[in-house]
Amino acid sequence: GCGAGMTYYLAVDPGKVSGWSYVQVSDDKPAVLVDSGQTENYYQGLIEQFALNKAWANGLGQHRVNAVLCEDFILRRGQAYSSDQTAPERGIGVMASCAALWGVPFTLITPAQNKKVSDAQIEALGLSGPAGHANRHQRDATRLIVGELIRQRHRPTLEALYPH
């Protein structure tokens, strides 16, 4: 249900294959992985999964979203331009548009910031989802949410990661 003090995060790691993660956070309880997955087909997959999918029409669908997080894309000098290079930029555009349409904040997180969160930390919080290589993109999306909770000093997250 939609209890008080509940925040629903949707995080996306955009690319040729994009990982996404949908996590419920309450002020006083550990975060819960509600759903996660991956979309194929570059940004077109994100459009089908989120922009055109009534389930995600914020406030109307069954999936409430309070904040959208996305891994940023930094093109390094001398890096070749190809459709693989520009895929994340287009995915970011799709998710920024979704956030704007849903009236929720959109936050870009740098790859460097995201790398600070380890798989072990994601596991310690019980947010790993299905095991295996196929889940890598989903886990990278979940990583965005864990990093955000650490930055916000979310008490249950900090207590799980750094027990006294």
C-alpha positions as a printed NumPy array, in Angstrom:
array([[  0.   ,   0.   ,   0.   ],
       [  0.886,   3.674,   0.012],
       [  1.842,   4.127,   3.667],
       [  3.095,   7.381,   5.128],
       [  6.781,   8.079,   4.72 ],
       [  7.1  ,   5.735,   1.733],
       [  9.338,   6.708,  -1.136],
       [  9.447,   4.762,  -4.38 ],
       [ 12.645,   5.054,  -6.391],
       [ 12.969,   4.075, -10.034],
       [ 16.606,   3.825, -11.144],
       [ 17.887,   3.167, -14.652],
       [ 21.339,   2.294, -15.936],
       [ 20.869,   3.274, -19.589],
       [ 22.57 ,   1.661, -22.582],
       [ 22.077,  -0.759, -25.443],
       [ 20.623,  -2.991, -22.729],
       [ 19.273,  -0.886, -19.854],
       [ 18.901,  -2.193, -16.324],
       [ 16.147,  -0.836, -14.096],
       [ 15.286,  -1.2  , -10.44 ],
       [ 12.185,  -0.207,  -8.47 ],
       [ 12.727,   0.082,  -4.725],
       [ 10.399,   0.991,  -1.867],
       [ 11.976,   2.972,   0.956],
       [ 10.356,   3.848,   4.26 ],
       [ 11.891,   6.173,   6.843],
       [ 12.335,   3.512,   9.497],
       [ 12.597,   0.202,   7.612],
       [ 15.18 ,  -1.297,   5.261],
       [ 14.657,  -0.725,   1.539],
       [ 12.726,  -3.4  ,  -0.38 ],
       [ 13.343,  -4.399,  -3.997],
       [  9.821,  -4.376,  -5.46 ],
       [ 10.775,  -5.145,  -9.047],
       [ 13.691,  -4.982, -11.459],
       [ 14.454,  -5.917, -15.023],
       [ 16.219,  -4.986, -18.194],
       [ 15.109,  -3.582, -21.512],
       [ 16.706,  -4.344, -24.862],
       [ 16.679,  -2.216, -27.984],
       [ 18.469,   0.942, -26.802],
       [ 16.226,   3.863, -25.791],
       [ 13.245,   2.379, -27.64 ],
       [ 13.043,  -0.305, -24.94 ],
       [ 12.881,   2.359, -22.207],
       [ 10.11 ,   4.187, -24.079],
       [  8.063,   0.968, -24.226],
       [  8.808,  -0.039, -20.62 ],
       [  8.153,   3.327, -18.968],
       [  6.871,   6.14 , -21.204],
       [  4.136,   4.134, -22.957],
       [  3.375,   1.645, -20.196],
       [  0.212,   2.56 , -18.264],
       [  1.507,   0.695, -15.215],
       [  4.134,   3.429, -14.788],
       [  1.87 ,   6.411, -15.515],
       [  2.695,   8.007, -12.182],
       [ -0.234,   8.296,  -9.817],
       [ -2.495,   6.414, -12.245],
       [ -0.704,   3.105, -12.693],
       [  0.014,   0.505, -10.041],
       [  3.627,   1.688,  -9.752],
       [  3.99 ,   4.888,  -7.811],
       [  7.26 ,   6.749,  -8.445],
       [  8.606,   9.552,  -6.245],
       [ 12.07 ,   9.933,  -7.741],
       [ 13.92 ,   8.826, -10.866],
       [ 17.678,   8.167, -10.749],
       [ 19.847,   7.583, -13.788],
       [ 23.525,   6.86 , -14.278],
       [ 25.119,   9.729, -16.169],
       [ 27.195,   9.198, -19.266],
       [ 30.599,  10.844, -19.55 ],
       [ 32.141,  10.792, -23.017],
       [ 35.909,  10.766, -22.594],
       [ 38.2  ,  12.643, -24.958],
       [ 39.274,  10.47 , -27.851],
       [ 36.466,   7.982, -27.284],
       [ 34.916,   6.846, -30.573],
       [ 31.381,   7.935, -31.341],
       [ 29.143,   5.01 , -32.209],
       [ 25.548,   4.061, -31.503],
       [ 26.824,   2.247, -28.398],
       [ 28.42 ,   5.472, -27.153],
       [ 25.326,   7.598, -27.674],
       [ 22.795,   5.006, -26.432],
       [ 23.073,   6.084, -22.76 ],
       [ 22.512,   9.759, -23.658],
       [ 19.273,   8.898, -25.42 ],
       [ 18.152,   6.674, -22.549],
       [ 18.834,   9.527, -20.117],
       [ 16.602,  11.744, -22.274],
       [ 13.756,   9.236, -22.116],
       [ 13.969,   8.922, -18.321],
       [ 14.293,  12.702, -17.807],
       [ 11.102,  13.101, -19.861],
       [  9.292,  10.433, -17.827],
       [ 10.273,  12.171, -14.575],
       [  9.054,  15.52 , -15.936],
       [  5.724,  14.014, -17.069],
       [  5.288,  12.286, -13.705],
       [  6.191,  15.476, -11.816],
       [  9.011,  13.886,  -9.837],
       [ 12.691,  14.815,  -9.363],
       [ 15.265,  13.449, -11.793],
       [ 18.823,  12.894, -10.574],
       [ 21.89 ,  11.989, -12.615],
       [ 24.614,  10.073, -10.771],
       [ 28.146,   9.872, -12.137],
       [ 29.662,   6.464, -12.923],
       [ 32.425,   7.257, -10.384],
       [ 29.86 ,   7.852,  -7.625],
       [ 28.012,   4.679,  -8.559],
       [ 31.152,   2.511,  -8.443],
       [ 31.553,   3.345,  -4.742],
       [ 28.688,   0.966,  -3.918],
       [ 29.832,  -2.676,  -3.911],
       [ 27.9  ,  -5.832,  -4.802],
       [ 28.508,  -6.948,  -1.199],
       [ 26.687,  -3.855,   0.077],
       [ 23.747,  -4.499,  -2.262],
       [ 23.648,  -8.092,  -0.96 ],
       [ 23.879,  -6.985,   2.685],
       [ 20.723,  -4.931,   2.127],
       [ 18.907,  -7.875,   0.513],
       [ 18.489,  -5.958,  -2.752],
       [ 20.417,  -8.28 ,  -5.087],
       [ 17.493,  -9.729,  -6.982],
       [ 18.117, -12.859,  -9.086],
       [ 21.705, -14.1  ,  -9.136],
       [ 23.842, -14.384, -12.233],
       [ 25.369, -12.405, -15.042],
       [ 22.017, -11.637, -16.682],
       [ 21.192,  -9.519, -13.632],
       [ 24.269,  -7.265, -13.962],
       [ 22.37 ,  -4.327, -15.498],
       [ 19.601,  -4.531, -12.893],
       [ 22.18 ,  -4.582, -10.105],
       [ 23.876,  -1.497, -11.572],
       [ 20.507,   0.274, -11.413],
       [ 19.955,  -0.842,  -7.792],
       [ 23.462,   0.435,  -7.001],
       [ 22.234,   3.956,  -7.898],
       [ 19.5  ,   3.736,  -5.252],
       [ 21.816,   2.341,  -2.554],
       [ 24.278,   5.181,  -3.188],
       [ 21.478,   7.722,  -2.923],
       [ 20.281,   6.22 ,   0.397],
       [ 23.832,   6.384,   1.785],
       [ 24.144,  10.036,   0.689],
       [ 20.787,  10.807,   2.339],
       [ 22.017,   9.074,   5.505],
       [ 18.962,   6.759,   5.468],
       [ 19.223,   5.251,   8.95 ],
       [ 18.095,   1.641,   8.249],
       [ 20.499,   1.454,   5.281],
       [ 23.442,   2.779,   7.293],
       [ 22.64 ,   0.409,  10.182],
       [ 22.573,  -2.593,   7.832],
       [ 25.828,  -1.607,   6.095],
       [ 27.794,  -0.375,   9.093],
       [ 26.606,  -2.359,  12.132],
       [ 27.903,  -1.081,  15.441]])
